[in-house]
Amino acid sequence: LLQLYGPLNFLGSVYSAIRTALVDLEHMLGLTEEEVEVADPAHPLPIATRLQVSAPARVAFRDVHFGYRPEREILHGISFEVEPGRKVAIVGTTGAGKSTISRLLFRFYDVWSGAVLVDGHDVRDYRQADLRAAIGVVPQDTVLFNESIGYNIAYGRLGATPAEVQHAAQLAQIHDFIMSLPEGYETQVGERGLKLSGGEKQRVAIARTILKDPRVLVLDEATSALDTHTEKEIQAALKTVSARRTTLVIAHRLSTIVDADEILVMAKGHIVERGTHAALLAQNAVYASMWAAQGGESGQET
Ligand code: ATP
C-alpha cells in the first residue's frame, strides 16, 4: 500500500494542478459554470507552443463580429494585428468588449463572422488544447493551491527542473522573497498555508508564465491598485516576461502601456481610436481625455 501512495499522491497533485490551471483561466476570462461549445477540427494544424523553440506568434482579428446571445452583438467588426514580438494594448470603458477579445483569442467561443488568426491560420484550425498551450495568461487574480510555493510556480510547466523553477522565480522577482521564508521553496501556501499578498501572488503568476514560455501572452491588468513600490516591481517583472513575446494587454492604468506598439481604444464593441500613446495624445480626443482623467504625466491610478 505504501508503494502505491507515492504515485497516487503524484497523480493527485497533477489533477490538482490541472484543475487549478483551469480555474485560473476561467477566473481570468470570467467563465463560470458556462458550457462552451466549440469543436476541434477533424484534421488540426500543428502549432508551436514555446517561444524558446520557435519564433513569436502573429495574432490578428479580422472584421470580427460576435455576441454571447443571438439577439445582442457585442463586437461590431473588430480588426487589429499584433506582429510577432509586439505589444498591443486594449483600453476602454467597462463593458466595451475588452475581455471578450481575449476569450475569442483562446477560442472559448466562435466568432459570428470574420476570423481570429494565430500565425496566419484561423484558431478554428487548431486543436483547442494546442492553441491554449501556445497562449499564456497572467490573470488579475491568481488562484493558489495548497501546495508548496515551488510547486505553485512549477505547474506553469509540469516537468520543469528545480533550477528552471528558481530561474523563473528570479526573473519574476520573487526568488528573494521565497528564500526569506523559513522553508524556502517548500513553504506551503494557500488557504491552509502562508497567505500571499496580491503583489506576491501576481509574481507567482508571472513566474509560472515564464516557465510555460508561451508564444503569445495575455496580460489582464488588475483593476485594484497596488502600492507604488509593488506596482513598479510587478511592471519590471512583466517587462521581462513580455520581452520579445507577442503580447496583448487589457489595461486599466494607462501609465503601464505608454510603450505599447499600438493602443486600441474601445467603446461599445467598436475600436474608436487607435495608435501609439504619443499619436493618441496628439489627436486630443477620447484617449487624451482618459489620460488627463488619470492624472496625465504623473497619473498612476484609475
Ligand atoms: P470590464 O472592463 O468591465 O472588464 P470589458 O470591456 O472587458 O469590461 P466584456 O467583459 O468583454 O467587457 O463584456 C462586453 C459585454 O459583453 C458586456 O456588455 C457584458 O455584459 C457582455 N458579456 C460578457 N460576458 C458575457 C456572457 N458570458 N454572457 C452574456 N453577455 C456577456
mmCIF file of C-alpha atoms and ligand atoms in Angstrom:
data_model
loop_
_atom_site.group_PDB
_atom_site.id
_atom_site.type_symbol
_atom_site.label_atom_id
_atom_site.label_comp_id
_atom_site.label_asym_id
_atom_site.label_seq_id
_atom_site.Cartn_x
_atom_site.Cartn_y
_atom_site.Cartn_z
ATOM 1 C CA LEU A 1 0.000 0.000 0.000
ATOM 2 C CA LEU A 2 2.825 2.327 0.874
ATOM 3 C CA GLN A 3 4.309 1.736 -2.560
ATOM 4 C CA LEU A 4 1.066 2.894 -4.100
ATOM 5 C CA TYR A 5 0.926 6.027 -2.025
ATOM 6 C CA GLY A 6 3.712 7.803 -3.918
ATOM 7 C CA PRO A 7 2.218 7.514 -7.399
ATOM 8 C CA LEU A 8 -1.288 8.232 -6.126
ATOM 9 C CA ASN A 9 -0.083 11.290 -4.350
ATOM 10 C CA PHE A 10 1.667 12.401 -7.521
ATOM 11 C CA LEU A 11 -1.475 11.838 -9.584
ATOM 12 C CA GLY A 12 -3.417 13.820 -7.028
ATOM 13 C CA SER A 13 -1.006 16.719 -7.442
ATOM 14 C CA VAL A 14 -1.252 16.583 -11.214
ATOM 15 C CA TYR A 15 -5.023 16.515 -11.022
ATOM 16 C CA SER A 16 -4.994 19.433 -8.634
ATOM 17 C CA ALA A 17 -2.606 21.344 -10.894
ATOM 18 C CA ILE A 18 -4.761 20.823 -13.954
ATOM 19 C CA ARG A 19 -7.848 21.837 -12.046
ATOM 20 C CA THR A 20 -6.135 24.936 -10.740
ATOM 21 C CA ALA A 21 -4.877 25.846 -14.196
ATOM 22 C CA LEU A 22 -8.409 25.680 -15.477
ATOM 23 C CA VAL A 23 -9.680 27.632 -12.514
ATOM 24 C CA ASP A 24 -7.113 30.354 -13.256
ATOM 25 C CA LEU A 25 -8.081 30.606 -16.879
ATOM 26 C CA GLU A 26 -11.803 30.542 -16.180
ATOM 27 C CA HIS A 27 -11.341 33.095 -13.480
ATOM 28 C CA MET A 28 -9.430 35.428 -15.743
ATOM 29 C CA LEU A 29 -11.847 35.006 -18.552
ATOM 30 C CA GLY A 30 -14.899 35.324 -16.353
ATOM 31 C CA LEU A 31 -16.153 31.945 -17.437
ATOM 32 C CA THR A 32 -18.133 30.459 -14.648
ATOM 33 C CA GLU A 33 -20.420 27.482 -14.943
ATOM 34 C CA GLU A 34 -20.843 28.122 -18.580
ATOM 35 C CA GLU A 35 -20.994 25.468 -21.237
ATOM 36 C CA VAL A 36 -18.897 26.470 -24.161
ATOM 37 C CA GLU A 37 -19.434 24.648 -27.396
ATOM 38 C CA VAL A 38 -16.524 24.746 -29.735
ATOM 39 C CA ALA A 39 -15.337 21.676 -31.580
ATOM 40 C CA ASP A 40 -11.838 20.553 -32.541
ATOM 41 C CA PRO A 41 -11.259 20.220 -36.279
ATOM 42 C CA ALA A 42 -11.043 16.748 -37.813
ATOM 43 C CA HIS A 43 -7.524 17.472 -39.091
ATOM 44 C CA PRO A 44 -5.948 20.015 -36.742
ATOM 45 C CA LEU A 45 -2.917 22.041 -37.808
ATOM 46 C CA PRO A 46 0.138 21.771 -35.606
ATOM 47 C CA ILE A 47 1.155 24.889 -33.692
ATOM 48 C CA ALA A 48 4.430 25.598 -31.910
ATOM 49 C CA THR A 49 3.792 26.456 -28.289
ATOM 50 C CA ARG A 50 7.032 27.561 -26.641
ATOM 51 C CA LEU A 51 8.937 30.697 -27.530
ATOM 52 C CA GLN A 52 12.262 29.070 -26.708
ATOM 53 C CA VAL A 53 11.914 26.633 -29.572
ATOM 54 C CA SER A 54 10.039 28.833 -32.018
ATOM 55 C CA ALA A 55 9.504 32.416 -33.174
ATOM 56 C CA PRO A 56 6.941 34.712 -31.513
ATOM 57 C CA ALA A 57 3.435 34.289 -32.896
ATOM 58 C CA ARG A 58 1.453 36.645 -35.107
ATOM 59 C CA VAL A 59 -2.063 37.399 -33.871
ATOM 60 C CA ALA A 60 -4.811 39.029 -35.900
ATOM 61 C CA PHE A 61 -8.503 39.807 -35.632
ATOM 62 C CA ARG A 62 -10.171 40.306 -39.000
ATOM 63 C CA ASP A 63 -13.530 42.069 -39.004
ATOM 64 C CA VAL A 64 -14.767 40.052 -36.036
ATOM 65 C CA HIS A 65 -18.453 40.154 -35.171
ATOM 66 C CA PHE A 66 -19.532 38.321 -32.064
ATOM 67 C CA GLY A 67 -22.153 38.175 -29.339
ATOM 68 C CA TYR A 68 -22.872 35.810 -26.476
ATOM 69 C CA ARG A 69 -26.534 35.631 -27.370
ATOM 70 C CA PRO A 70 -28.060 35.832 -30.846
ATOM 71 C CA GLU A 71 -30.093 38.928 -30.077
ATOM 72 C CA ARG A 72 -27.130 41.007 -28.862
ATOM 73 C CA GLU A 73 -23.997 41.615 -30.866
ATOM 74 C CA ILE A 74 -21.122 42.659 -28.591
ATOM 75 C CA LEU A 75 -18.219 43.136 -31.025
ATOM 76 C CA HIS A 76 -19.111 45.029 -34.195
ATOM 77 C CA GLY A 77 -16.318 44.321 -36.646
ATOM 78 C CA ILE A 78 -13.015 44.333 -34.760
ATOM 79 C CA SER A 79 -9.770 44.305 -36.755
ATOM 80 C CA PHE A 80 -6.225 44.585 -35.488
ATOM 81 C CA GLU A 81 -2.920 42.808 -35.710
ATOM 82 C CA VAL A 82 -0.165 42.074 -33.221
ATOM 83 C CA GLU A 83 3.035 41.479 -35.129
ATOM 84 C CA PRO A 84 5.461 38.874 -33.787
ATOM 85 C CA GLY A 85 7.043 40.071 -30.566
ATOM 86 C CA ARG A 86 4.998 43.298 -30.447
ATOM 87 C CA LYS A 87 2.652 44.601 -27.776
ATOM 88 C CA VAL A 88 -0.894 45.832 -28.339
ATOM 89 C CA ALA A 89 -2.961 47.275 -25.506
ATOM 90 C CA ILE A 90 -6.733 47.465 -25.273
ATOM 91 C CA VAL A 91 -8.317 50.158 -23.166
ATOM 92 C CA GLY A 92 -11.866 51.396 -22.841
ATOM 93 C CA THR A 93 -14.885 51.790 -20.649
ATOM 94 C CA THR A 94 -16.309 48.907 -18.657
ATOM 95 C CA GLY A 95 -18.321 46.532 -20.823
ATOM 96 C CA ALA A 96 -16.677 47.766 -24.031
ATOM 97 C CA GLY A 97 -15.669 44.221 -25.016
ATOM 98 C CA LYS A 98 -12.015 44.041 -23.944
ATOM 99 C CA SER A 99 -12.196 40.686 -22.153
ATOM 100 C CA THR A 100 -14.407 39.318 -24.902
ATOM 101 C CA ILE A 101 -11.479 39.779 -27.282
ATOM 102 C CA SER A 102 -9.204 37.654 -25.080
ATOM 103 C CA ARG A 103 -11.897 34.975 -24.765
ATOM 104 C CA LEU A 104 -12.099 34.771 -28.553
ATOM 105 C CA LEU A 105 -8.322 34.540 -28.812
ATOM 106 C CA PHE A 106 -8.445 31.485 -26.547
ATOM 107 C CA ARG A 107 -11.379 30.305 -28.634
ATOM 108 C CA PHE A 108 -13.738 29.891 -25.745
ATOM 109 C CA TYR A 109 -16.370 30.935 -28.262
ATOM 110 C CA ASP A 110 -16.540 31.029 -32.029
ATOM 111 C CA VAL A 111 -16.952 34.306 -33.872
ATOM 112 C CA TRP A 112 -20.171 35.047 -35.784
ATOM 113 C CA SER A 113 -18.236 36.279 -38.774
ATOM 114 C CA GLY A 114 -14.709 37.358 -39.582
ATOM 115 C CA ALA A 115 -11.788 35.447 -38.097
ATOM 116 C CA VAL A 116 -9.277 35.245 -35.277
ATOM 117 C CA LEU A 117 -5.883 34.226 -36.637
ATOM 118 C CA VAL A 118 -2.755 32.937 -34.951
ATOM 119 C CA ASP A 119 0.295 32.502 -37.200
ATOM 120 C CA GLY A 120 -1.948 33.355 -40.132
ATOM 121 C CA HIS A 121 -4.354 30.478 -39.517
ATOM 122 C CA ASP A 122 -7.862 30.576 -38.147
ATOM 123 C CA VAL A 123 -7.910 29.481 -34.494
ATOM 124 C CA ARG A 124 -10.614 27.005 -35.550
ATOM 125 C CA ASP A 125 -7.924 25.084 -37.465
ATOM 126 C CA TYR A 126 -6.025 24.176 -34.278
ATOM 127 C CA ARG A 127 -6.764 21.720 -31.542
ATOM 128 C CA GLN A 128 -8.020 23.809 -28.603
ATOM 129 C CA ALA A 129 -5.516 22.294 -26.167
ATOM 130 C CA ASP A 130 -2.633 23.182 -28.521
ATOM 131 C CA LEU A 131 -3.881 26.726 -29.011
ATOM 132 C CA ARG A 132 -4.162 27.272 -25.264
ATOM 133 C CA ALA A 133 -0.698 25.824 -24.727
ATOM 134 C CA ALA A 134 0.670 28.492 -27.058
ATOM 135 C CA ILE A 135 -1.019 31.310 -25.139
ATOM 136 C CA GLY A 136 -0.113 32.267 -21.586
ATOM 137 C CA VAL A 137 -2.154 34.448 -19.326
ATOM 138 C CA VAL A 138 -1.248 36.500 -16.296
ATOM 139 C CA PRO A 139 -4.668 36.954 -14.721
ATOM 140 C CA GLN A 140 -5.867 39.754 -12.468
ATOM 141 C CA ASP A 141 -6.068 37.445 -9.525
ATOM 142 C CA THR A 142 -4.134 34.195 -9.349
ATOM 143 C CA VAL A 143 -5.549 31.108 -7.758
ATOM 144 C CA LEU A 144 -3.026 29.378 -5.495
ATOM 145 C CA PHE A 145 -3.492 25.888 -4.242
ATOM 146 C CA ASN A 146 -2.487 24.202 -1.038
ATOM 147 C CA GLU A 147 0.947 23.071 -2.075
ATOM 148 C CA SER A 148 4.480 24.409 -1.714
ATOM 149 C CA ILE A 149 5.275 27.745 -3.317
ATOM 150 C CA GLY A 150 7.793 25.906 -5.516
ATOM 151 C CA TYR A 151 5.062 23.645 -6.817
ATOM 152 C CA ASN A 152 2.752 26.590 -7.359
ATOM 153 C CA ILE A 153 5.340 28.019 -9.738
ATOM 154 C CA ALA A 154 6.353 24.683 -11.285
ATOM 155 C CA TYR A 155 2.910 23.886 -12.542
ATOM 156 C CA GLY A 156 3.444 26.531 -15.205
ATOM 157 C CA ARG A 157 5.270 23.654 -16.858
ATOM 158 C CA LEU A 158 4.998 20.337 -15.103
ATOM 159 C CA GLY A 159 8.325 18.613 -15.511
ATOM 160 C CA ALA A 160 10.463 21.742 -15.166
ATOM 161 C CA THR A 161 13.609 21.197 -13.118
ATOM 162 C CA PRO A 162 14.107 22.911 -9.731
ATOM 163 C CA ALA A 163 16.810 25.051 -11.374
ATOM 164 C CA GLU A 164 14.330 26.201 -14.030
ATOM 165 C CA VAL A 165 11.741 26.989 -11.364
ATOM 166 C CA GLN A 166 14.288 29.038 -9.464
ATOM 167 C CA HIS A 167 15.383 30.875 -12.585
ATOM 168 C CA ALA A 168 11.750 31.777 -13.388
ATOM 169 C CA ALA A 169 11.280 32.992 -9.817
ATOM 170 C CA GLN A 170 14.371 35.171 -10.140
ATOM 171 C CA LEU A 171 13.109 36.735 -13.360
ATOM 172 C CA ALA A 172 9.705 37.307 -11.745
ATOM 173 C CA GLN A 173 11.491 38.948 -8.797
ATOM 174 C CA ILE A 174 10.045 36.627 -6.199
ATOM 175 C CA HIS A 175 13.088 34.428 -5.534
ATOM 176 C CA ASP A 176 14.476 36.620 -2.716
ATOM 177 C CA PHE A 177 11.091 36.684 -1.015
ATOM 178 C CA ILE A 178 10.879 32.876 -1.235
ATOM 179 C CA MET A 179 14.381 32.469 0.184
ATOM 180 C CA SER A 180 13.410 34.636 3.155
ATOM 181 C CA LEU A 181 10.651 32.152 4.072
ATOM 182 C CA PRO A 182 11.550 29.605 6.765
ATOM 183 C CA GLU A 183 11.167 26.646 4.424
ATOM 184 C CA GLY A 184 12.085 28.376 1.174
ATOM 185 C CA TYR A 185 10.547 26.783 -1.910
ATOM 186 C CA GLU A 186 8.985 24.094 0.287
ATOM 187 C CA THR A 187 6.845 26.600 2.196
ATOM 188 C CA GLN A 188 3.180 25.680 1.996
ATOM 189 C CA VAL A 189 0.906 28.384 0.623
ATOM 190 C CA GLY A 190 -2.803 28.719 0.013
ATOM 191 C CA GLU A 191 -5.760 28.540 2.324
ATOM 192 C CA ARG A 192 -4.041 26.151 4.713
ATOM 193 C CA GLY A 193 -0.602 27.720 4.477
ATOM 194 C CA LEU A 194 1.068 31.049 4.064
ATOM 195 C CA LYS A 195 -1.177 33.761 2.640
ATOM 196 C CA LEU A 196 0.470 35.782 -0.087
ATOM 197 C CA SER A 197 -0.253 39.429 -0.821
ATOM 198 C CA GLY A 198 -1.786 40.494 -4.136
ATOM 199 C CA GLY A 199 1.615 41.558 -5.461
ATOM 200 C CA GLU A 200 3.288 38.293 -4.403
ATOM 201 C CA LYS A 201 0.541 36.226 -5.994
ATOM 202 C CA GLN A 202 0.942 38.161 -9.190
ATOM 203 C CA ARG A 203 4.655 37.459 -9.204
ATOM 204 C CA VAL A 204 3.920 33.751 -8.746
ATOM 205 C CA ALA A 205 1.671 34.029 -11.816
ATOM 206 C CA ILE A 206 4.452 35.754 -13.741
ATOM 207 C CA ALA A 207 6.967 33.073 -12.738
ATOM 208 C CA ARG A 208 4.539 30.364 -13.904
ATOM 209 C CA THR A 209 4.154 32.096 -17.236
ATOM 210 C CA ILE A 210 7.917 32.482 -17.654
ATOM 211 C CA LEU A 211 8.177 28.708 -17.139
ATOM 212 C CA LYS A 212 5.326 27.992 -19.541
ATOM 213 C CA ASP A 213 7.130 30.161 -22.105
ATOM 214 C CA PRO A 214 4.121 30.692 -24.396
ATOM 215 C CA ARG A 215 4.418 32.367 -27.808
ATOM 216 C CA VAL A 216 1.526 34.688 -27.030
ATOM 217 C CA LEU A 217 0.924 36.457 -23.769
ATOM 218 C CA VAL A 218 -2.312 37.966 -22.465
ATOM 219 C CA LEU A 219 -1.967 40.339 -19.536
ATOM 220 C CA ASP A 220 -5.168 41.113 -17.722
ATOM 221 C CA GLU A 221 -4.201 44.049 -15.599
ATOM 222 C CA ALA A 222 -5.610 44.220 -12.090
ATOM 223 C CA THR A 223 -8.210 46.918 -11.571
ATOM 224 C CA SER A 224 -7.282 47.275 -7.929
ATOM 225 C CA ALA A 225 -4.254 49.473 -7.463
ATOM 226 C CA LEU A 226 -1.191 48.049 -5.760
ATOM 227 C CA ASP A 227 1.082 50.340 -3.789
ATOM 228 C CA THR A 228 3.549 52.237 -5.952
ATOM 229 C CA HIS A 229 6.602 50.213 -4.923
ATOM 230 C CA THR A 230 4.902 46.853 -5.595
ATOM 231 C CA GLU A 231 3.459 48.203 -8.827
ATOM 232 C CA LYS A 232 6.957 49.148 -10.015
ATOM 233 C CA GLU A 233 8.296 45.669 -9.206
ATOM 234 C CA ILE A 234 5.383 43.995 -10.968
ATOM 235 C CA GLN A 235 5.837 46.183 -14.017
ATOM 236 C CA ALA A 236 9.523 45.271 -14.154
ATOM 237 C CA ALA A 237 8.676 41.562 -13.915
ATOM 238 C CA LEU A 238 6.008 41.904 -16.607
ATOM 239 C CA LYS A 239 8.524 43.598 -18.872
ATOM 240 C CA THR A 240 10.759 40.560 -18.506
ATOM 241 C CA VAL A 241 8.020 38.103 -19.385
ATOM 242 C CA SER A 242 6.677 40.133 -22.307
ATOM 243 C CA ALA A 243 10.065 40.927 -23.839
ATOM 244 C CA ARG A 244 10.147 39.590 -27.434
ATOM 245 C CA ARG A 245 6.795 37.894 -26.817
ATOM 246 C CA THR A 246 3.658 38.770 -28.759
ATOM 247 C CA THR A 247 1.596 40.474 -26.064
ATOM 248 C CA LEU A 248 -1.987 41.635 -25.688
ATOM 249 C CA VAL A 249 -2.622 43.784 -22.623
ATOM 250 C CA ILE A 250 -6.050 44.548 -21.230
ATOM 251 C CA ALA A 251 -5.143 47.719 -19.442
ATOM 252 C CA HIS A 252 -6.749 49.849 -16.792
ATOM 253 C CA ARG A 253 -3.856 52.106 -15.894
ATOM 254 C CA LEU A 254 -2.687 53.974 -18.955
ATOM 255 C CA SER A 255 0.708 54.606 -17.358
ATOM 256 C CA THR A 256 1.550 50.923 -17.903
ATOM 257 C CA ILE A 257 1.009 50.952 -21.666
ATOM 258 C CA VAL A 258 2.729 54.114 -22.872
ATOM 259 C CA ASP A 259 5.309 51.878 -24.576
ATOM 260 C CA ALA A 260 2.751 49.728 -26.454
ATOM 261 C CA ASP A 261 3.234 49.459 -30.213
ATOM 262 C CA GLU A 262 -0.460 50.147 -30.664
ATOM 263 C CA ILE A 263 -3.235 51.112 -28.281
ATOM 264 C CA LEU A 264 -6.811 50.256 -29.204
ATOM 265 C CA VAL A 265 -9.441 52.430 -27.540
ATOM 266 C CA MET A 266 -12.746 50.592 -27.334
ATOM 267 C CA ALA A 267 -16.271 51.766 -26.698
ATOM 268 C CA LYS A 268 -19.425 49.682 -27.046
ATOM 269 C CA GLY A 269 -17.853 46.981 -29.176
ATOM 270 C CA HIS A 270 -16.086 49.329 -31.592
ATOM 271 C CA ILE A 271 -12.488 50.476 -31.824
ATOM 272 C CA VAL A 272 -12.978 54.229 -31.682
ATOM 273 C CA GLU A 273 -9.328 55.262 -31.730
ATOM 274 C CA ARG A 274 -6.015 53.555 -32.332
ATOM 275 C CA GLY A 275 -2.359 54.499 -32.396
ATOM 276 C CA THR A 276 0.677 54.917 -30.214
ATOM 277 C CA HIS A 277 0.455 56.799 -26.949
ATOM 278 C CA ALA A 278 2.032 59.896 -28.493
ATOM 279 C CA ALA A 279 -0.182 59.814 -31.588
ATOM 280 C CA LEU A 280 -3.328 59.394 -29.496
ATOM 281 C CA LEU A 281 -2.375 62.272 -27.220
ATOM 282 C CA ALA A 282 -1.822 64.429 -30.300
ATOM 283 C CA GLN A 283 -5.325 63.540 -31.550
ATOM 284 C CA ASN A 284 -6.632 65.116 -28.387
ATOM 285 C CA ALA A 285 -9.832 63.074 -28.303
ATOM 286 C CA VAL A 286 -11.028 60.044 -26.287
ATOM 287 C CA TYR A 287 -7.633 58.649 -25.235
ATOM 288 C CA ALA A 288 -6.261 62.087 -24.444
ATOM 289 C CA SER A 289 -9.161 62.787 -22.109
ATOM 290 C CA MET A 290 -8.746 59.363 -20.436
ATOM 291 C CA TRP A 291 -5.072 60.203 -19.927
ATOM 292 C CA ALA A 292 -5.925 63.584 -18.457
ATOM 293 C CA ALA A 293 -8.540 61.996 -16.189
ATOM 294 C CA GLN A 294 -5.895 59.605 -14.855
ATOM 295 C CA GLY A 295 -3.683 62.494 -13.925
ATOM 296 C CA GLY A 296 -1.669 62.945 -17.119
ATOM 297 C CA GLU A 297 2.084 62.604 -16.816
ATOM 298 C CA SER A 298 2.091 61.682 -13.169
ATOM 299 C CA GLY A 299 -1.083 59.625 -13.423
ATOM 300 C CA GLN A 300 -0.920 56.145 -11.963
ATOM 301 C CA GLU A 301 -4.273 55.168 -10.582
ATOM 302 C CA THR A 302 -7.661 54.803 -12.167
HETATM 303 P P1 ATP B 1 -14.508 45.390 -17.992
HETATM 304 O O1 ATP B 1 -13.505 46.487 -18.179
HETATM 305 O O2 ATP B 1 -15.595 45.800 -17.069
HETATM 306 O O3 ATP B 1 -13.909 44.063 -17.651
HETATM 307 P P2 ATP B 1 -14.846 44.592 -20.773
HETATM 308 O O4 ATP B 1 -14.546 45.696 -21.725
HETATM 309 O O5 ATP B 1 -13.806 43.569 -20.564
HETATM 310 O O6 ATP B 1 -15.295 45.223 -19.397
HETATM 311 P P3 ATP B 1 -16.505 42.385 -21.601
HETATM 312 O O7 ATP B 1 -16.321 41.557 -20.390
HETATM 313 O O8 ATP B 1 -15.804 41.992 -22.836
HETATM 314 O O9 ATP B 1 -16.206 43.916 -21.284
HETATM 315 O O10 ATP B 1 -18.075 42.450 -21.885
HETATM 316 C C1 ATP B 1 -18.649 43.089 -23.028
HETATM 317 C C2 ATP B 1 -20.146 42.942 -22.973
HETATM 318 O O11 ATP B 1 -20.499 41.569 -23.082
HETATM 319 C C3 ATP B 1 -20.793 43.454 -21.687
HETATM 320 O O12 ATP B 1 -21.971 44.152 -22.029
HETATM 321 C C4 ATP B 1 -21.127 42.202 -20.933
HETATM 322 O O13 ATP B 1 -22.305 42.387 -20.192
HETATM 323 C C5 ATP B 1 -21.355 41.176 -22.024
HETATM 324 N N1 ATP B 1 -20.978 39.839 -21.586
HETATM 325 C C6 ATP B 1 -19.768 39.474 -21.083
HETATM 326 N N2 ATP B 1 -19.735 38.152 -20.816
HETATM 327 C C7 ATP B 1 -20.960 37.662 -21.140
HETATM 328 C C8 ATP B 1 -21.570 36.368 -21.083
HETATM 329 N N3 ATP B 1 -20.877 35.320 -20.649
HETATM 330 N N4 ATP B 1 -22.855 36.252 -21.475
HETATM 331 C C9 ATP B 1 -23.539 37.316 -21.925
HETATM 332 N N5 ATP B 1 -23.031 38.562 -22.006
HETATM 333 C C10 ATP B 1 -21.760 38.747 -21.618
#
